[in-house]
XYZ file of C-alpha atoms in Angstrom:
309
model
C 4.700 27.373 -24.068
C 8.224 28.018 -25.257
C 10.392 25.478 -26.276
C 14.361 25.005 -25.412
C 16.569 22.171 -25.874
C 18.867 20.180 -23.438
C 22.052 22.226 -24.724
C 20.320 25.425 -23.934
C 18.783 24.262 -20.448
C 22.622 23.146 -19.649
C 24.001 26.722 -20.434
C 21.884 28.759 -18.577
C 21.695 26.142 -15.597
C 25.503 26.528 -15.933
C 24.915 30.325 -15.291
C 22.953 29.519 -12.489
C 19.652 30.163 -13.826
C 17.182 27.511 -11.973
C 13.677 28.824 -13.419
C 12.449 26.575 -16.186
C 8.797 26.972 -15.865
C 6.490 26.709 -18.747
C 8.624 25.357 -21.286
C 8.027 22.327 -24.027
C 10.793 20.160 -22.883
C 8.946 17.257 -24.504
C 11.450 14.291 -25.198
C 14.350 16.395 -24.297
C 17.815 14.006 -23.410
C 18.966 15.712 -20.503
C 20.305 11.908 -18.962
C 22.767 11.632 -16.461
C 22.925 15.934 -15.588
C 23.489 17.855 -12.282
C 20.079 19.926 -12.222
C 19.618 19.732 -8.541
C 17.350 22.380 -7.756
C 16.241 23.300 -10.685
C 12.340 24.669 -11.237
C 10.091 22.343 -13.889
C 6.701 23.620 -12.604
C 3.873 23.745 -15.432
C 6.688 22.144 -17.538
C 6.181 19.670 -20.856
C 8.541 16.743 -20.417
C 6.220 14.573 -21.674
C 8.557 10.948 -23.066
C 11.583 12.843 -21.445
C 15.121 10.802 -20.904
C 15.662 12.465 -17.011
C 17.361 8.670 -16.295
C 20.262 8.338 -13.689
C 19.879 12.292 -13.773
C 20.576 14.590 -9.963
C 16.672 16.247 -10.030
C 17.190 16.549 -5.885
C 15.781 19.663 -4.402
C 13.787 20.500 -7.750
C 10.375 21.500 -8.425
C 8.024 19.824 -10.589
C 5.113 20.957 -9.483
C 1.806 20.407 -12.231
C 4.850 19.157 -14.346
C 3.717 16.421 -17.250
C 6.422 13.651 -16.914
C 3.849 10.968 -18.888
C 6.358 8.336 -20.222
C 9.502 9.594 -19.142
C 12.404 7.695 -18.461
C 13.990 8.753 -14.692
C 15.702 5.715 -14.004
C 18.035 5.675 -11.527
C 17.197 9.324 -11.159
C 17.498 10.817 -7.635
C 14.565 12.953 -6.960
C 15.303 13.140 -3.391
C 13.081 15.725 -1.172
C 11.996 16.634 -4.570
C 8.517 18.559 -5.275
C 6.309 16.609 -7.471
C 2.822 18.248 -5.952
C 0.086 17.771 -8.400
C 2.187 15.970 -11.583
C 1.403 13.480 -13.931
C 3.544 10.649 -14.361
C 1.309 8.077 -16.381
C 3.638 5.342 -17.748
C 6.592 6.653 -15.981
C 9.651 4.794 -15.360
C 10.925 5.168 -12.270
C 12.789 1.951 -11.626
C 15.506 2.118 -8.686
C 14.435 6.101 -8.838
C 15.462 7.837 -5.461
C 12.227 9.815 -4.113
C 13.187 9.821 -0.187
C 11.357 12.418 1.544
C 9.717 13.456 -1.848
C 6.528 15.108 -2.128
C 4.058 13.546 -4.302
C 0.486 15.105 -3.003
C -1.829 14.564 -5.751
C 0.386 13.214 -8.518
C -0.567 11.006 -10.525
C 1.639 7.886 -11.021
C -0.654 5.136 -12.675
C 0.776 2.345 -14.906
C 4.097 3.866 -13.141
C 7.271 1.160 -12.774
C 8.318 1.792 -9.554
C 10.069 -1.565 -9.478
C 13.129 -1.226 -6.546
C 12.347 2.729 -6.056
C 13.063 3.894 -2.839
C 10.409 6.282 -1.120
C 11.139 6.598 2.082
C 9.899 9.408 4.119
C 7.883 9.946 0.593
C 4.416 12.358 1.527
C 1.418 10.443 -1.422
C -1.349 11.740 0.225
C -4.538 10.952 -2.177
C -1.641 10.108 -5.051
C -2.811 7.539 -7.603
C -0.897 4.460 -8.072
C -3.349 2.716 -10.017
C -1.827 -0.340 -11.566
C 1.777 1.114 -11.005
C 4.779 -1.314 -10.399
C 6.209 -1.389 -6.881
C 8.020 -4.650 -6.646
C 10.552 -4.698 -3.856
C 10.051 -0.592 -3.355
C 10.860 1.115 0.124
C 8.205 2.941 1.071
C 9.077 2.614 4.884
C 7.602 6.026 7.171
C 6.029 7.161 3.725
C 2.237 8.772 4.036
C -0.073 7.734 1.384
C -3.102 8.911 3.300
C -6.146 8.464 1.151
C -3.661 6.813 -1.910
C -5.606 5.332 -4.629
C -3.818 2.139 -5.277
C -5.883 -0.406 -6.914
C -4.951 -2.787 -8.891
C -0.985 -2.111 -7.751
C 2.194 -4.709 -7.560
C 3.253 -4.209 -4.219
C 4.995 -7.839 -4.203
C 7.940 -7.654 -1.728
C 7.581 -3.611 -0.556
C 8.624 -2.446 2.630
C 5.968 -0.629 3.889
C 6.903 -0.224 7.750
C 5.326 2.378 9.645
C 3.698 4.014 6.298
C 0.894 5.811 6.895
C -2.088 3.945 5.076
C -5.191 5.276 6.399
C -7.989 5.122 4.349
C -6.067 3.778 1.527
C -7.917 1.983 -1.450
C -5.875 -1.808 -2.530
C -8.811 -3.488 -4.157
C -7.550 -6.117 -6.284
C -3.691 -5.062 -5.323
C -0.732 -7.564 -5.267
C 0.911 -7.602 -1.788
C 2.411 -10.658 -1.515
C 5.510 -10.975 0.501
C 4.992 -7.588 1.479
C 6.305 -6.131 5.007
C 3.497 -3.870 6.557
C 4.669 -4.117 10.133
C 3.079 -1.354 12.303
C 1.025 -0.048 9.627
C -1.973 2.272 9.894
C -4.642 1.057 8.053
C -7.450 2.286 9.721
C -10.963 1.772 6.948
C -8.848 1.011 4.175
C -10.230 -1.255 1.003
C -9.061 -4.298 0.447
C -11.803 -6.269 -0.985
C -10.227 -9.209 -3.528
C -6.623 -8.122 -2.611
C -3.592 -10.594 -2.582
C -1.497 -10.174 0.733
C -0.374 -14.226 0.823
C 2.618 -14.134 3.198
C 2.233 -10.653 3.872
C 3.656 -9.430 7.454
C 1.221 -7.308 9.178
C 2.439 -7.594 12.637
C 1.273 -4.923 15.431
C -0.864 -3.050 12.201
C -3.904 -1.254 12.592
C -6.603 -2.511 10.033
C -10.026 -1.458 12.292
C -13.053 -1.120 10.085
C -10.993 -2.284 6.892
C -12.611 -3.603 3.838
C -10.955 -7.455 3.537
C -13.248 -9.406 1.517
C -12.074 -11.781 -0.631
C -9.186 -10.937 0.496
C -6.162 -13.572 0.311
C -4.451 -13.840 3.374
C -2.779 -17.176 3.045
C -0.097 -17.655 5.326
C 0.047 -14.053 6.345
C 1.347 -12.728 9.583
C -1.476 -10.927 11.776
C -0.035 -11.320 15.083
C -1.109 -8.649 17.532
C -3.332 -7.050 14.292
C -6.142 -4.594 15.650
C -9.219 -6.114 12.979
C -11.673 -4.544 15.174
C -15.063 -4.138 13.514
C -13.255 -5.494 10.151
C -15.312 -7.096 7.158
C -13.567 -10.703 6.437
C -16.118 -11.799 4.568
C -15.146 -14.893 2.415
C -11.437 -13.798 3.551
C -9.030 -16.841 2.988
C -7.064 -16.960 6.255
C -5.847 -20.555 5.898
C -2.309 -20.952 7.877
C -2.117 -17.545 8.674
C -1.281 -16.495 12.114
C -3.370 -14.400 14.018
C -1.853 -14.689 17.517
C -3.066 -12.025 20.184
C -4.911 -9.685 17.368
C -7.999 -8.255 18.409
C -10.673 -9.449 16.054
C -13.703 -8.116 18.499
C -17.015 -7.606 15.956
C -15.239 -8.267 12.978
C -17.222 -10.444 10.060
C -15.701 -13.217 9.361
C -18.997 -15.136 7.805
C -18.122 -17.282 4.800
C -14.235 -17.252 5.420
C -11.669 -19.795 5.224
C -9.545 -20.396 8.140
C -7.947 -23.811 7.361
C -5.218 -24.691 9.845
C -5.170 -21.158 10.826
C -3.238 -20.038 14.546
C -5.971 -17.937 16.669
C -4.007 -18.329 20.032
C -4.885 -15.657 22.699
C -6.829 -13.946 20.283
C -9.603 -11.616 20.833
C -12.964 -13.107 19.132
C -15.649 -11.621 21.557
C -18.757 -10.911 19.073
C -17.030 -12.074 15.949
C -19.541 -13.468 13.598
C -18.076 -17.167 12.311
C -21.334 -17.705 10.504
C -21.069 -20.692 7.071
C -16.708 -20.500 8.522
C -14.548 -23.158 7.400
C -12.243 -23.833 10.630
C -10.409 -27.192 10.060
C -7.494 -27.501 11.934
C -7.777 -23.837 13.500
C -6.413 -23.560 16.882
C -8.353 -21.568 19.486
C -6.621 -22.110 22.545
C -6.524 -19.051 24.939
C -8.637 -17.080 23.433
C -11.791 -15.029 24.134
C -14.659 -16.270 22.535
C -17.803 -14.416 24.678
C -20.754 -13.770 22.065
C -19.308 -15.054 19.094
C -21.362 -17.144 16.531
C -20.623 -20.179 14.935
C -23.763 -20.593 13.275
C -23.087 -23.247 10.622
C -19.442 -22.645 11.298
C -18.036 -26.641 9.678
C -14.399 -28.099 10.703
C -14.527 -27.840 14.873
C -13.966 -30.503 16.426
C -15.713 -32.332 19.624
C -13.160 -30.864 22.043
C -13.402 -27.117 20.286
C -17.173 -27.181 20.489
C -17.080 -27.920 23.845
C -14.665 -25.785 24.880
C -16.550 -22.865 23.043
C -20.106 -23.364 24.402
C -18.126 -23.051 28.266
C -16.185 -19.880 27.707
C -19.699 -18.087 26.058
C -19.748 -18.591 22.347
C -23.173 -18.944 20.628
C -24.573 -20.632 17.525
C -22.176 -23.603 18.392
C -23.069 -26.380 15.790
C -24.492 -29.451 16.932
């Protein structure tokens, strides 16, 4: 690999040259430059200082950018297929309608960053910082994102099928509209979390913490709640038809109009729940503890089973 400075890369950029593939660029200081358009592929920038730098239109494909600093840097419909950005900071970076496919952004701070439009199909965000990001319309189809800090994202309309979240931070988080079709969130944190009108059929949500989240018109069809906490969160006309909700918590929790035909309620703690309106055909409150007189009444006439004694 052949190695160039920043005073070099400026001169011939300056001369329009835009191909800068294969180099050792390792730790170069090219902060704050115009190199909008310019080609990193296969590049070493490994610890480079890209912050509050123009790298719009570029291409960084297979490029390593391990520990560098792109603060502030605007990456926008940038070309990032396949890189490596391990320890990356990328704090209040601009990456709308960037293409990440495949890169690899764990331990990444991504703190304020602004993705929208942003294509992370099967990217891995493992442990990477997204605190108050906008990822709004971006596709991280298949994203790896365990262990993440999504506290406060906007993640409206994102495409989040089959995205893995175990043990993620989502508190606070907007997800309205959201397709989350067989995701994992086993042991994630999504307390206060806005999930209105999302798709989470067949998702993995045990454990999960869903403390005073919003789940009103939520699709949890076929969904695994198992020892979910749901206390106080509102689940007003969502469709929880088959899901498993055996072992969960559901203090105080709004179930108005709500679909529960065939839910299993099975060992459920449902204190102060409210059930009124909804469809209960076939469900089972075997050992289900905190219904009252009234509720138990009201569940064996409109065809739920198991109904404690």
């Amino acid at each position: 690999m052949n190695i160039i400075n920043a005073s070099d890369i400026l001169k011939h950029y300056g001369e329009q040259e835009r191909n800068f593939q294969n180099l050792d660029l390792s730790r170069v200081d090219l902060s704050g430059a115009d190199l909008n358009g310019i080609d990193f592929s296969h590049a070493n920038l490994n610890s480079a200082d890209l912050s509050y730098t123009n790298l719009s239109r570029t291409t960084l494909i297979w490029t390593d950018l391990n520990r560098a600093n792109l603060k502030q840097a605007n990456l926008t419909q940038a070309y990032l297929l396949h890189s490596s950005l391990f320890w990356a900071d990328l704090k209040e970076a601009t990456l709308v309608n960037a293409n990440l496919s495949n890169a690899l952004l764990n331990h990444a701070n991504l703190t304020s960053a602004c993705l929208k439009g942003a294509d992370l199909t099967e990217a891995s965000l493992e442990s990477a910082i997204l605190v108050q990001a906008a990822l709004s319309r971006a596709n991280l189809f298949k994203a790896s994102l365990k262990g993440a800090n999504f506290t406060g994202a906007n993640l409206k309309e994102a495409n989040l099928r089959q995205t893995n979240w175990e043990g993620a931070i989502l508190s606070q988080a907007s997800l309205q509209g959201v397709d989350l079709e067989q995701s994992q969130f086993n042991e994630t944190i999504l307390r206060n979390v806005d999930l209105t009108d999302a798709n989470l059929v067949k998702a993995d949500l045990r454990y999960a913490d869903l403390t005073e989240a919003i789940l009103c018109r939520v699709a949890l069809e076929l969904t695994n709640l198992v020892g979910a906490d749901l206390s106080r969160a509102t689940l007003k006309q969502a469709s929880l038809f088959q899901a498993d909700l055996e072992r969960a918590v559901l203090y105080n929790t709004n179930l108005v109009e709500t679909d529960l035909r065939y839910t299993n309620f099975k060992d459920t703690q449902l204190m102060g729940s409210d059930f009124s309106g909804s469809r209960v055909k076939g469900a089972s409150f075997t050992d289900a503890k905190g219904l009252t007189c009234q509720q138990k009444q009201w569940l064996r006439v409109n065809g739920a089973l198991n109904i404690p004694a």
